[in-house]
mmCIF file of C-alpha atoms and ligand atoms in Angstrom:
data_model
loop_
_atom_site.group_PDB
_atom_site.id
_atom_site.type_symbol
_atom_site.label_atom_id
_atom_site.label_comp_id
_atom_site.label_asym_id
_atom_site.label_seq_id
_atom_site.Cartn_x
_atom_site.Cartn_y
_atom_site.Cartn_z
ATOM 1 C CA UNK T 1 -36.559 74.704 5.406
ATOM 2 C CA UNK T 2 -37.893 75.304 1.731
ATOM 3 C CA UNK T 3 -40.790 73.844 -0.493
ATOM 4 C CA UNK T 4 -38.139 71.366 -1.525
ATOM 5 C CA UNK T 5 -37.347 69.616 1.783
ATOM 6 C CA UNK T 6 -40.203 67.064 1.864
ATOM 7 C CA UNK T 7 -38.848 65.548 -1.701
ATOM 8 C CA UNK T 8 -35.534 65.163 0.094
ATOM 9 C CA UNK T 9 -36.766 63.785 2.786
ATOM 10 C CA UNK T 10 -39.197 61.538 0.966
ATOM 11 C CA UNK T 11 -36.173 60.297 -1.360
ATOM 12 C CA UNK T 12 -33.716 59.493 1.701
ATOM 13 C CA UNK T 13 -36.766 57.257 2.981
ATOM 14 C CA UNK T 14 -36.923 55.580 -0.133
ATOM 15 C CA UNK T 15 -33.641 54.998 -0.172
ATOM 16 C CA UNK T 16 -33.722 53.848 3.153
ATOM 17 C CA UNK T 17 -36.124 50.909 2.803
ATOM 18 C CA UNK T 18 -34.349 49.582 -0.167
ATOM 19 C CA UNK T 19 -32.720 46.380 1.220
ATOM 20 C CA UNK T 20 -31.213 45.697 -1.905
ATOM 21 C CA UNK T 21 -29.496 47.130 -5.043
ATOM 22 C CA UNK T 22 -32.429 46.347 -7.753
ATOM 23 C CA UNK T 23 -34.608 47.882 -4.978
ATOM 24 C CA UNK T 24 -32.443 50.640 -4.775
ATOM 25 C CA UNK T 25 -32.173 50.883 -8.581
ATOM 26 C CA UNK T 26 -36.208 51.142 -8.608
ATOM 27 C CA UNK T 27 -36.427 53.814 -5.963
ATOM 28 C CA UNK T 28 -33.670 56.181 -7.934
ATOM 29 C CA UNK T 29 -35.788 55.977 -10.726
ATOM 30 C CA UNK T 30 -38.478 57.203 -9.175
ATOM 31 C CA UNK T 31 -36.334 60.633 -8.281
ATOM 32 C CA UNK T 32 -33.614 60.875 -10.917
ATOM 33 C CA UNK T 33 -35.118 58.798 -13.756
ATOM 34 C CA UNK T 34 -36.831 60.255 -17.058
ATOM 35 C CA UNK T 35 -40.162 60.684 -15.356
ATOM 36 C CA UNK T 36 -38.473 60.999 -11.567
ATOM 37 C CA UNK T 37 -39.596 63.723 -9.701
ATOM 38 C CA UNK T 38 -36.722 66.043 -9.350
ATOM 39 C CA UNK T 39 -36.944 65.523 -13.180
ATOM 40 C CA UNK T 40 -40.478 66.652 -13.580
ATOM 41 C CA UNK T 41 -39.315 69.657 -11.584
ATOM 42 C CA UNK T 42 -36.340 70.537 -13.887
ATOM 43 C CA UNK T 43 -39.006 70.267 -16.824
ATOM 44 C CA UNK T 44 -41.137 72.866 -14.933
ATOM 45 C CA UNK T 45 -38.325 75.577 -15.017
ATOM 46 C CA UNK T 46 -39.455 75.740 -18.758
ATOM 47 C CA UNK T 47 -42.701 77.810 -17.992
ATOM 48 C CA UNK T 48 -40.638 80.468 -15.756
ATOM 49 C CA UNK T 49 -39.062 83.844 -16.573
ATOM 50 C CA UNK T 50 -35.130 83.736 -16.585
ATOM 51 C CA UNK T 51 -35.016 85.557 -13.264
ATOM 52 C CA UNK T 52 -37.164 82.424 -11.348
ATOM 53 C CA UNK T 53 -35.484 80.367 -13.557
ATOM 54 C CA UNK T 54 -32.330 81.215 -11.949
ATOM 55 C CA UNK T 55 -33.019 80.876 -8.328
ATOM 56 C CA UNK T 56 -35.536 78.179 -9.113
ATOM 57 C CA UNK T 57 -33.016 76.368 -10.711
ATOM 58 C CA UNK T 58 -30.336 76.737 -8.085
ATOM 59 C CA UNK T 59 -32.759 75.440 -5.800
ATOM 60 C CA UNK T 60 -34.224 73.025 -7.461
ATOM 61 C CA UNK T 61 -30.437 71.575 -8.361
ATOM 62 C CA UNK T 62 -29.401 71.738 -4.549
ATOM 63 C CA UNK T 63 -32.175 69.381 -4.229
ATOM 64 C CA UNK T 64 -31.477 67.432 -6.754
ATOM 65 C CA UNK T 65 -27.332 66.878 -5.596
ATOM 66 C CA UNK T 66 -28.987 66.000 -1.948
ATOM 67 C CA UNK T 67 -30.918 63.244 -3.280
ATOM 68 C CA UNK T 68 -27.688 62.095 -5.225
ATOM 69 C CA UNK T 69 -25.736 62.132 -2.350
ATOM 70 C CA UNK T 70 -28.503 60.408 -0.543
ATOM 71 C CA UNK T 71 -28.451 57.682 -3.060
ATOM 72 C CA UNK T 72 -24.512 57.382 -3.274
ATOM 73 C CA UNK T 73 -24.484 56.880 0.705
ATOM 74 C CA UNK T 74 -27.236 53.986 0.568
ATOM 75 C CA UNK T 75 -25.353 52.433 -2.326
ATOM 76 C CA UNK T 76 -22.570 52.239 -0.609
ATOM 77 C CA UNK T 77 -23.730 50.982 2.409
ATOM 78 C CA UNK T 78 -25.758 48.214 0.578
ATOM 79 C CA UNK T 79 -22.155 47.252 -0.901
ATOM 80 C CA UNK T 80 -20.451 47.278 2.303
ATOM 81 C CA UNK T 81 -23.265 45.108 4.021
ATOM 82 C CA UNK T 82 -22.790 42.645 0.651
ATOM 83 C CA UNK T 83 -19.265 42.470 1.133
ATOM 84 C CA UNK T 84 -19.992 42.124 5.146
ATOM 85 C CA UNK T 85 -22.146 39.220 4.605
ATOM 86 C CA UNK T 86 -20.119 37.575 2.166
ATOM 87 C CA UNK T 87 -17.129 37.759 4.450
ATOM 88 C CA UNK T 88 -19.561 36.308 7.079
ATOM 89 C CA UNK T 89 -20.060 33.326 4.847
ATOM 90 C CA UNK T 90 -16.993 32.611 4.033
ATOM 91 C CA UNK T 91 -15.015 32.705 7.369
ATOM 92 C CA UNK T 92 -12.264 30.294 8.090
ATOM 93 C CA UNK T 93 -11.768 29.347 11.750
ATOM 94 C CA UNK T 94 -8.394 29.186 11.369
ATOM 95 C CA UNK T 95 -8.108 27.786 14.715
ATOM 96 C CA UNK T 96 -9.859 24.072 14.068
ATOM 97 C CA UNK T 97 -7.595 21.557 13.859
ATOM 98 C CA UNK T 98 -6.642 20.644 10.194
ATOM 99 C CA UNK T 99 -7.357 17.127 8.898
ATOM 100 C CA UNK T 100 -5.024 15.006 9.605
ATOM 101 C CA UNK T 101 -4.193 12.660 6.323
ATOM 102 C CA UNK T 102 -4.128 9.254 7.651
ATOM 103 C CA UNK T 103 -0.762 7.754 8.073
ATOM 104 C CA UNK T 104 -0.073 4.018 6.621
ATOM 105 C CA UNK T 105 1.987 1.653 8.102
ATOM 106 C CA UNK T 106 3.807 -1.430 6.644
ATOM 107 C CA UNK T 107 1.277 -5.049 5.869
ATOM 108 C CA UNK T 108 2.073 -7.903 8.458
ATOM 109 C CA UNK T 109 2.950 -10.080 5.554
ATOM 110 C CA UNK T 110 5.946 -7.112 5.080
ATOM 111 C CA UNK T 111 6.687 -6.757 8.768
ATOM 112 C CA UNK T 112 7.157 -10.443 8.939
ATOM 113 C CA UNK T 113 9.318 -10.536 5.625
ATOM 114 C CA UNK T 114 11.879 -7.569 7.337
ATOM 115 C CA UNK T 115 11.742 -9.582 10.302
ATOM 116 C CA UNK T 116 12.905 -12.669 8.638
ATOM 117 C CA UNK T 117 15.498 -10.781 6.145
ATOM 118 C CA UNK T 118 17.154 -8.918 9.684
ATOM 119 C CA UNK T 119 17.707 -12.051 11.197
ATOM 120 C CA UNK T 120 19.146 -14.221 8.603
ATOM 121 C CA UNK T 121 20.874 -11.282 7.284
ATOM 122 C CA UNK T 122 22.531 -11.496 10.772
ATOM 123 C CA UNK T 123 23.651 -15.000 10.388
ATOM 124 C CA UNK T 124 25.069 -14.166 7.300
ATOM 125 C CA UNK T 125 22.461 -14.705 4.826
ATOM 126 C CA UNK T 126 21.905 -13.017 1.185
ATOM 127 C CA UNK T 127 18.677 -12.071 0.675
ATOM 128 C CA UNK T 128 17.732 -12.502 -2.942
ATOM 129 C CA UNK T 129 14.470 -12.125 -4.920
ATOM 130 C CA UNK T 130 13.187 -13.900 -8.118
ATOM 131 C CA UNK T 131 10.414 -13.799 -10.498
ATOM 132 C CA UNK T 132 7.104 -14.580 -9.948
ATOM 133 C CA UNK T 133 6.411 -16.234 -13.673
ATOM 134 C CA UNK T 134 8.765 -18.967 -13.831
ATOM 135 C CA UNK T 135 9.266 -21.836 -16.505
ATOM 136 C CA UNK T 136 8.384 -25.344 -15.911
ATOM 137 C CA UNK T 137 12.117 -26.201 -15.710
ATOM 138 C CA UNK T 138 13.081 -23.975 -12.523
ATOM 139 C CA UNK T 139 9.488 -24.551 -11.141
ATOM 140 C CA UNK T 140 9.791 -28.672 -11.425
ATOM 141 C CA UNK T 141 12.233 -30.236 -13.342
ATOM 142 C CA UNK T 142 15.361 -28.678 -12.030
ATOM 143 C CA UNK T 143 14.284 -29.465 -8.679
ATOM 144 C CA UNK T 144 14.171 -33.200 -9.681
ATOM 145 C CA UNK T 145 10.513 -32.794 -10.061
ATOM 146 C CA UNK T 146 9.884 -34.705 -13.510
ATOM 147 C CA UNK T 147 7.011 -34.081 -15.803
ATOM 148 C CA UNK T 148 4.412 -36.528 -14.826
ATOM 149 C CA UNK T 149 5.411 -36.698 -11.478
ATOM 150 C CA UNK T 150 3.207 -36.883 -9.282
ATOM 151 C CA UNK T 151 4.942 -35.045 -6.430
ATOM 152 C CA UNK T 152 3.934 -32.147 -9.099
ATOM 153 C CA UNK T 153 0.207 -32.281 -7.765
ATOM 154 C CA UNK T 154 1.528 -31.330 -4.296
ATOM 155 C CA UNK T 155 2.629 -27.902 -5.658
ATOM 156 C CA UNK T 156 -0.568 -27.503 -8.283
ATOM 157 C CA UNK T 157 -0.460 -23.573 -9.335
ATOM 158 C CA UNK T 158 -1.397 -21.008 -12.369
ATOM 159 C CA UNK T 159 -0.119 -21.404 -15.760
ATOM 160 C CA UNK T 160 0.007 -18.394 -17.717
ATOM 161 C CA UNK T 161 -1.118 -18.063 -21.512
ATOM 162 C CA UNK T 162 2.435 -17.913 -22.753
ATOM 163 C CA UNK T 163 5.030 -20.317 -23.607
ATOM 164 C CA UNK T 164 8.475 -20.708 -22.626
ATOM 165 C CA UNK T 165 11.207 -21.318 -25.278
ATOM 166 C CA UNK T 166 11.020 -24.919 -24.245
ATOM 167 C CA UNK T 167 7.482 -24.823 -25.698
ATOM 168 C CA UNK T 168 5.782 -25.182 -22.450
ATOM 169 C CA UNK T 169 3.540 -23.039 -20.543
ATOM 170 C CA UNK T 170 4.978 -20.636 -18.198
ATOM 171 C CA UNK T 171 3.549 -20.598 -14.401
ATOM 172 C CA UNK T 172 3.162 -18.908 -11.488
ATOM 173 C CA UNK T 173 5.669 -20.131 -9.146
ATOM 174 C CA UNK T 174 4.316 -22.456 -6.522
ATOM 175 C CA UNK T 175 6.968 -21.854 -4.307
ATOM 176 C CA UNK T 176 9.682 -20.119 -4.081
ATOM 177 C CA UNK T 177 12.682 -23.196 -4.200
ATOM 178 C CA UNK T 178 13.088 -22.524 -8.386
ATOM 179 C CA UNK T 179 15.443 -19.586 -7.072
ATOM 180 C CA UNK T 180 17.246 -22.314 -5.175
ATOM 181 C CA UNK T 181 18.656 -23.451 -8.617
ATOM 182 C CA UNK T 182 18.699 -19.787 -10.383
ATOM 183 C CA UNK T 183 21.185 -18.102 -7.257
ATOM 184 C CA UNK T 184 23.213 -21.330 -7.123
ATOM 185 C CA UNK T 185 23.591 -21.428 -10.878
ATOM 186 C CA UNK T 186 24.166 -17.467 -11.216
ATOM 187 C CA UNK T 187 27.131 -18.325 -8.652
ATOM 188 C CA UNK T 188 28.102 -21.459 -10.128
ATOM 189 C CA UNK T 189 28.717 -19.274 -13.534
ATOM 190 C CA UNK T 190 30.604 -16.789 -11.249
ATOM 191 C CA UNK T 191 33.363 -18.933 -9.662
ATOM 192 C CA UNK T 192 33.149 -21.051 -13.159
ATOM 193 C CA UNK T 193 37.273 -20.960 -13.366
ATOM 194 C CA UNK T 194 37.976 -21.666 -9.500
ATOM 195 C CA UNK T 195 35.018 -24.548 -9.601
ATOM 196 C CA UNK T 196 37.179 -26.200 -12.799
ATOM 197 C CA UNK T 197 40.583 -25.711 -11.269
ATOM 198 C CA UNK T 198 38.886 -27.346 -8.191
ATOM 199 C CA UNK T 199 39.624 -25.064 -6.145
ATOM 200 C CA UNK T 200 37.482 -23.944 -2.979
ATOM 201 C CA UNK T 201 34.690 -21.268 -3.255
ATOM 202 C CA UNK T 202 32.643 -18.869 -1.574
ATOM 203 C CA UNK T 203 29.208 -20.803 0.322
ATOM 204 C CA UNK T 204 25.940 -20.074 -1.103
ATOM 205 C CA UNK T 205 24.314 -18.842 1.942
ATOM 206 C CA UNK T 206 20.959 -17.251 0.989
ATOM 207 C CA UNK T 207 16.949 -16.798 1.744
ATOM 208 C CA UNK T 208 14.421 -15.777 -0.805
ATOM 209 C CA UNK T 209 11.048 -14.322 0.272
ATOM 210 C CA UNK T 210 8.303 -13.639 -1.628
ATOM 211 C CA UNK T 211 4.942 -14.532 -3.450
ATOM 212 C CA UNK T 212 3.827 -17.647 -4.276
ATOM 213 C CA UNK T 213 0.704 -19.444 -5.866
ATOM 214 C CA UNK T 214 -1.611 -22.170 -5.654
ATOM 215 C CA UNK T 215 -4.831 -23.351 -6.593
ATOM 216 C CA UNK T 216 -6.159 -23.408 -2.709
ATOM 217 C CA UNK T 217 -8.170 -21.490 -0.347
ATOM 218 C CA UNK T 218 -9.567 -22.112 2.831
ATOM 219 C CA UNK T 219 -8.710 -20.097 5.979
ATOM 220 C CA UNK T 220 -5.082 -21.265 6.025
ATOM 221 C CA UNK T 221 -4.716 -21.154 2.457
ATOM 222 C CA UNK T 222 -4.929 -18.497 -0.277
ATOM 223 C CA UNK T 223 -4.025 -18.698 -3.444
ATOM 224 C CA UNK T 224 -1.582 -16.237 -3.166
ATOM 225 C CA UNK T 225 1.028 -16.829 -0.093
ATOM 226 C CA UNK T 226 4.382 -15.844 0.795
ATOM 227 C CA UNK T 227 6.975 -18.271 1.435
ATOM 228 C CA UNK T 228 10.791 -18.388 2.391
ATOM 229 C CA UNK T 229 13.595 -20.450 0.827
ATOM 230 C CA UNK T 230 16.598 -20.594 2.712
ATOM 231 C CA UNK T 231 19.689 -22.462 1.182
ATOM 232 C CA UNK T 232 23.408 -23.319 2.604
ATOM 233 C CA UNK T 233 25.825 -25.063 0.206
ATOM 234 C CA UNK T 234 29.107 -25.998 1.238
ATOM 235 C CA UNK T 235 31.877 -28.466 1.601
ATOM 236 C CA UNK T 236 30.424 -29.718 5.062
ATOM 237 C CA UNK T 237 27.176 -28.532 5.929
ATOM 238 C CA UNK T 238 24.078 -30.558 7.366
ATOM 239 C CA UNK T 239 21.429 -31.584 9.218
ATOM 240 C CA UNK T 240 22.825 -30.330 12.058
ATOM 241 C CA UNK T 241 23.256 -26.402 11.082
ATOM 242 C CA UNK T 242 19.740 -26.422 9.707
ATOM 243 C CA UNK T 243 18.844 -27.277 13.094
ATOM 244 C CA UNK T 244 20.795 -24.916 14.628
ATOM 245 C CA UNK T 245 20.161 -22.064 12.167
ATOM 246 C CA UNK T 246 16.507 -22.866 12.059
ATOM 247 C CA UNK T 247 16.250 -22.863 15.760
ATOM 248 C CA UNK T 248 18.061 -19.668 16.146
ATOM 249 C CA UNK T 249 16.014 -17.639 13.403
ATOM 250 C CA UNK T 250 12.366 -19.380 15.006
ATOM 251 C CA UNK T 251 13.465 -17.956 18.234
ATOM 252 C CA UNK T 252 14.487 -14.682 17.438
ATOM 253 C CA UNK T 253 11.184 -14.484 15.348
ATOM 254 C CA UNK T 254 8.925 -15.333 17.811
ATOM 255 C CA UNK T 255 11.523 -13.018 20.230
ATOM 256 C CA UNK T 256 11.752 -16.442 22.828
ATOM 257 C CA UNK T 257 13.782 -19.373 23.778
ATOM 258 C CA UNK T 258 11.047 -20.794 25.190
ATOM 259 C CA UNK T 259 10.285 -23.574 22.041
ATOM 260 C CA UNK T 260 11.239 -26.128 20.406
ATOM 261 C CA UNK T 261 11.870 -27.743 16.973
ATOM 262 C CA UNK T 262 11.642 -31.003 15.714
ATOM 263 C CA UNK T 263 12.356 -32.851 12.376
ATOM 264 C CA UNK T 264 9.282 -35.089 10.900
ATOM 265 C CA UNK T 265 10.358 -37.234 7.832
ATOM 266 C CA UNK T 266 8.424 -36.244 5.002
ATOM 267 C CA UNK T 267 9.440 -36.107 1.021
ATOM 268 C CA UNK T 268 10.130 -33.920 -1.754
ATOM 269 C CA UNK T 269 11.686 -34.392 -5.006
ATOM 270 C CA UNK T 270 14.755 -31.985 -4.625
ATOM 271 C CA UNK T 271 15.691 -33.103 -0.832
ATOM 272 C CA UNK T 272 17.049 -36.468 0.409
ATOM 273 C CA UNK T 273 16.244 -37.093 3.311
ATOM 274 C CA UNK T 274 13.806 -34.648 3.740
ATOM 275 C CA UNK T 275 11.517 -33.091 7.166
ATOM 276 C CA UNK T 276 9.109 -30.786 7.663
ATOM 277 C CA UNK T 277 10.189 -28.539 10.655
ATOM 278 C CA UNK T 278 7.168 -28.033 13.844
ATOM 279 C CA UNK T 279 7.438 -25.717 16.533
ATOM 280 C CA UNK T 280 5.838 -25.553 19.815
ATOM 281 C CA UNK T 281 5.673 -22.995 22.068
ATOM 282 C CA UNK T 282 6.637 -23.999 26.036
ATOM 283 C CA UNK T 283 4.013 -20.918 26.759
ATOM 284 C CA UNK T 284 1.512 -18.734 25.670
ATOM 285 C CA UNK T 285 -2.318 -19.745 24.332
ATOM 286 C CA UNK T 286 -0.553 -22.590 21.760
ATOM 287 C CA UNK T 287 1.964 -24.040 23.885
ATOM 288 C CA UNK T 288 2.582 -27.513 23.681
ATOM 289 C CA UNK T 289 0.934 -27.739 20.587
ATOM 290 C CA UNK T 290 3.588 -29.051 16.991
ATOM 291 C CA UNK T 291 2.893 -26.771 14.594
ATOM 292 C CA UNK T 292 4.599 -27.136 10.745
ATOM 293 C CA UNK T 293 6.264 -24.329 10.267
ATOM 294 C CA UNK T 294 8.752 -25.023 7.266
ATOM 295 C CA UNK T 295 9.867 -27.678 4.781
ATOM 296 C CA UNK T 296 13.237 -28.903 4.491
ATOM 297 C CA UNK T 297 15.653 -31.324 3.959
ATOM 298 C CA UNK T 298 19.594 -32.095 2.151
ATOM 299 C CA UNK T 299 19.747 -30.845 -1.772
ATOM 300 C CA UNK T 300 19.225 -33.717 -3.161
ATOM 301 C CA UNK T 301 22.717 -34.558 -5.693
ATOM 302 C CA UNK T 302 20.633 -34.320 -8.979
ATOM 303 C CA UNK T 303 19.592 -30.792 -8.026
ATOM 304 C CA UNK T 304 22.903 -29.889 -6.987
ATOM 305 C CA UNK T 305 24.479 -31.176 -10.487
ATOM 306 C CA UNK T 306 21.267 -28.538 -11.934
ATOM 307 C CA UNK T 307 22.845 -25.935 -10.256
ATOM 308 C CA UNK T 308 26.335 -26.453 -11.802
ATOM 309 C CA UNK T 309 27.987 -28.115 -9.162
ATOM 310 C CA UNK T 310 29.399 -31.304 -7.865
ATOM 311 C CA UNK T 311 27.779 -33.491 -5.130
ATOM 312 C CA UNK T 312 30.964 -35.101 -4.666
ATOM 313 C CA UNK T 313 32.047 -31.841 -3.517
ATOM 314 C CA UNK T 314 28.987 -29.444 -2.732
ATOM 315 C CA UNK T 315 26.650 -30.255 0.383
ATOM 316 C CA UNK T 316 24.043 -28.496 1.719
ATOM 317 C CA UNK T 317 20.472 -27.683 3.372
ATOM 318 C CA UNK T 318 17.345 -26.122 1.804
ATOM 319 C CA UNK T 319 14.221 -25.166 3.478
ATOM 320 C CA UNK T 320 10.615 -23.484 2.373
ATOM 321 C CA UNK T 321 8.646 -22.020 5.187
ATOM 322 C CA UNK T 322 5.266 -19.745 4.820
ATOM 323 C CA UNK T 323 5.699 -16.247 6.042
ATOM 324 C CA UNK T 324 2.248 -15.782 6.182
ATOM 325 C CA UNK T 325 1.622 -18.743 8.591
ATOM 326 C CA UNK T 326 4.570 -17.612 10.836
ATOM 327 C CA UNK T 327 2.840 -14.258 10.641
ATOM 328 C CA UNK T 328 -0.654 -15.792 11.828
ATOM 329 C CA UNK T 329 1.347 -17.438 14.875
ATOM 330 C CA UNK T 330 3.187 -14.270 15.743
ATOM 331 C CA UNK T 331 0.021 -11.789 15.799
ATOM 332 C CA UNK T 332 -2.337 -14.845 16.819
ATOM 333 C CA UNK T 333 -4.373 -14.223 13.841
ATOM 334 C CA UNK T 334 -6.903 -17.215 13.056
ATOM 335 C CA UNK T 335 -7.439 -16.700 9.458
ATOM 336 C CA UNK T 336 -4.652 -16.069 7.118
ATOM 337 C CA UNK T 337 -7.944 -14.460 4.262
ATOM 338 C CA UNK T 338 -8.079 -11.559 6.298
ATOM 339 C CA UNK T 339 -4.363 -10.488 5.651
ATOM 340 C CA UNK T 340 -5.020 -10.228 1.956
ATOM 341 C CA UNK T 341 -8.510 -8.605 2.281
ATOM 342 C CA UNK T 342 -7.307 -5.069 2.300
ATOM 343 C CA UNK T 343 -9.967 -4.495 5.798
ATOM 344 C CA UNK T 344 -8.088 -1.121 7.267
ATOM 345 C CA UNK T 345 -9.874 -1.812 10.468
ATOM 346 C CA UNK T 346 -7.496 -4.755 10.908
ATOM 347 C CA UNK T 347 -4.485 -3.440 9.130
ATOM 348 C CA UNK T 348 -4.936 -0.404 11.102
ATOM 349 C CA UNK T 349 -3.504 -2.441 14.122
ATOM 350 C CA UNK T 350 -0.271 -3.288 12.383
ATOM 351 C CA UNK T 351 1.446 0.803 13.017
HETATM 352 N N1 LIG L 401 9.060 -25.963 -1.773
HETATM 353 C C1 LIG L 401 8.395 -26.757 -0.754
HETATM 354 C C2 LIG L 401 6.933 -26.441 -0.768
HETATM 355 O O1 LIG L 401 6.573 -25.395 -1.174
HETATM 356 C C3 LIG L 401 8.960 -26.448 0.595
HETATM 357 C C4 LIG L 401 10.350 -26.916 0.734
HETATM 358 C C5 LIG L 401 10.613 -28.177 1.197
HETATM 359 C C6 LIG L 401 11.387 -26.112 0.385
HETATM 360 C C7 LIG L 401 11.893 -28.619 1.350
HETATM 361 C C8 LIG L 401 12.701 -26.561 0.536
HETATM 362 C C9 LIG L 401 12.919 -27.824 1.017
HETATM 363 O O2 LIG L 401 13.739 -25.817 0.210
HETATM 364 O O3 LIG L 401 14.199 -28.251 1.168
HETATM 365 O O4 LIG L 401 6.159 -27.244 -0.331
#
């Protein structure tokens, strides 16, 4: 024990209650600073002789490296309770489950489409695709749809600010038969020599989905809607394969045999004679209800000459069915708006 003691003790206590660094920074100052108290007592020596200045001294620097120390040990254990409590707020339970991103699944409208493509791919069927923007001559007047027609009202779409090199305004295709007379053409050009020499060729055997548009929408129309073409051109094809092939791709769609097709007369420009396909279901909440399903009909001769070829020669079927209406009948959904409204709670149930 010396005279000293009580400062040390006094400046560890000080220390001590600092609970933080400026608080600690205050508190040194008040020992070590200019006007500190182990500093007043270092001024003091000033007034001794050398020989109490020497043991004075000592002393009084013992003291002095005490309260140092005392300050270096609350220093760093105001650090180490910083870095303790930053730790604290930054801890990672790294055993919560992560978040899960949410995984997407394929539209109905696109479920429907791969479901059609499989199944006619399996009867032999290409599966082409064609532009949405079409002229006037592949939407209408190839298909023996005339300008002024009026069997042009029944397919009344979007025109688009731009002309074609005809000089007349391009549109967005109301259905998807133009690429009836594009494919047939494209393979007309292909087999150009054997079709000359007369000579047999390959069948055009191919569907087209895709988008299509009209100015209509209710809750079983919108103005943008998927349809199907199928076409079959041959040397003897008719009625009766449409039948069959349309029979065997409605049942595989709607995975039953238990249905049934029938042929309504109806008319288009680019089919004579021409039907609109139903369905019914033998079970199930619509059974025994016709439903139209699909246009169709025989390529009419004028469109076949369009295409490049001879209707003394080339035969076949075409037909235009909505995917999104087959779509509606295969999930049982009532209105076809809510496929195109982008609601995850009901495309959710599509995985
Ligand atoms: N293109 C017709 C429509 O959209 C549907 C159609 C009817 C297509 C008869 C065909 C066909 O290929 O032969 O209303």
């Amino acid at each position: 024990m010396n005279d000293l003691d009580p400062l040390v003790n006094a400046a560890q206590a000080a220390f001590a209650g600092a609970a933080t660094p400026a608080e600690l920074e205050n508190a040194k100052a008040r020992f070590l600073g200019k006007s500190g108290r182990v500093t007043d007592l270092l001024k003091g020596l000033a007034a001794l002789t050398p020989d109490e200045k020497k043991t004075r001294g000592a002393a009084i620097n013992a003291t002095k490296q005490r309260v140092e120390e005392a300050l270096n040990a609350r220093r760093q254990a105001l650090a180490e309770a910083e870095l303790e409590r930053q730790l604290h707020a930054e801890a990672l339970d790294v055993s919560l489950p992560g978040r899960r991103r949410g995984i997407g699944g394929l539209h109905p409208i696109t479920r429907a489409m791969e479901r059609i493509e499989a199944i006619f791919a399996s009867m032999g069927f290409d599966v082409a695709d064609g532009p949405e923007i079409e002229t006037d001559c592949y939407s209408f007047t190839a298909l023996n749809n005339p300008e002024n027609h009026p069997a042009r009202s029944m397919q009344d779409t979007f025109y688009v600010d731009v002309k074609d090199a005809e000089g007349r305004w391009l549109n967005l295709r109301p259905h998807t038969s133009p690429m009836q007379v594009r494919y047939a053409r494209a393979h007309a050009e292909r087999h150009a020599t054997a079709l000359a020499a007369g000579l047999q060729t390959p069948e055009i055997r191919v569907i087209v989905p895709g988008r299509t548009y009209r100015v209509d929408n209710d809750a079983t129309h919108s103005p943008m809607f998927h349809q199907v073409e199928g076409l079959w051109i041959g040397e003897n094809i008719s009625f009766k394969d449409l039948k069959a092939v349309y029979l065997a791709f409605i049942r595989a769609f709607f995975e039953t045999d238990d249905l049934q097709i029938r042929f309504r007369p109806s008319y288009f420009p680019f089919t004579e004679p021409s039907a609109e396909i139903d369905m019914m279901f033998g079970s199930g909440p619509l059974a025994g209800r016709w439903l139209e399903v699909s246009g169709s009909g025989q390529v009419h001769p004028q469109v076949i000459r369009n295409m490049g070829l001879d209707p003394e020669r080339h035969i076949g079927f075409a037909f235009g069915s909505g995917i999104d209406r087959l779509a509606m009948l295969r999930y049982g959904v009532g209105d076809l708006r809510v496929f195109f409204e982008g609601d995850l709670r009901f495309l959710a149930q599509f995985k």
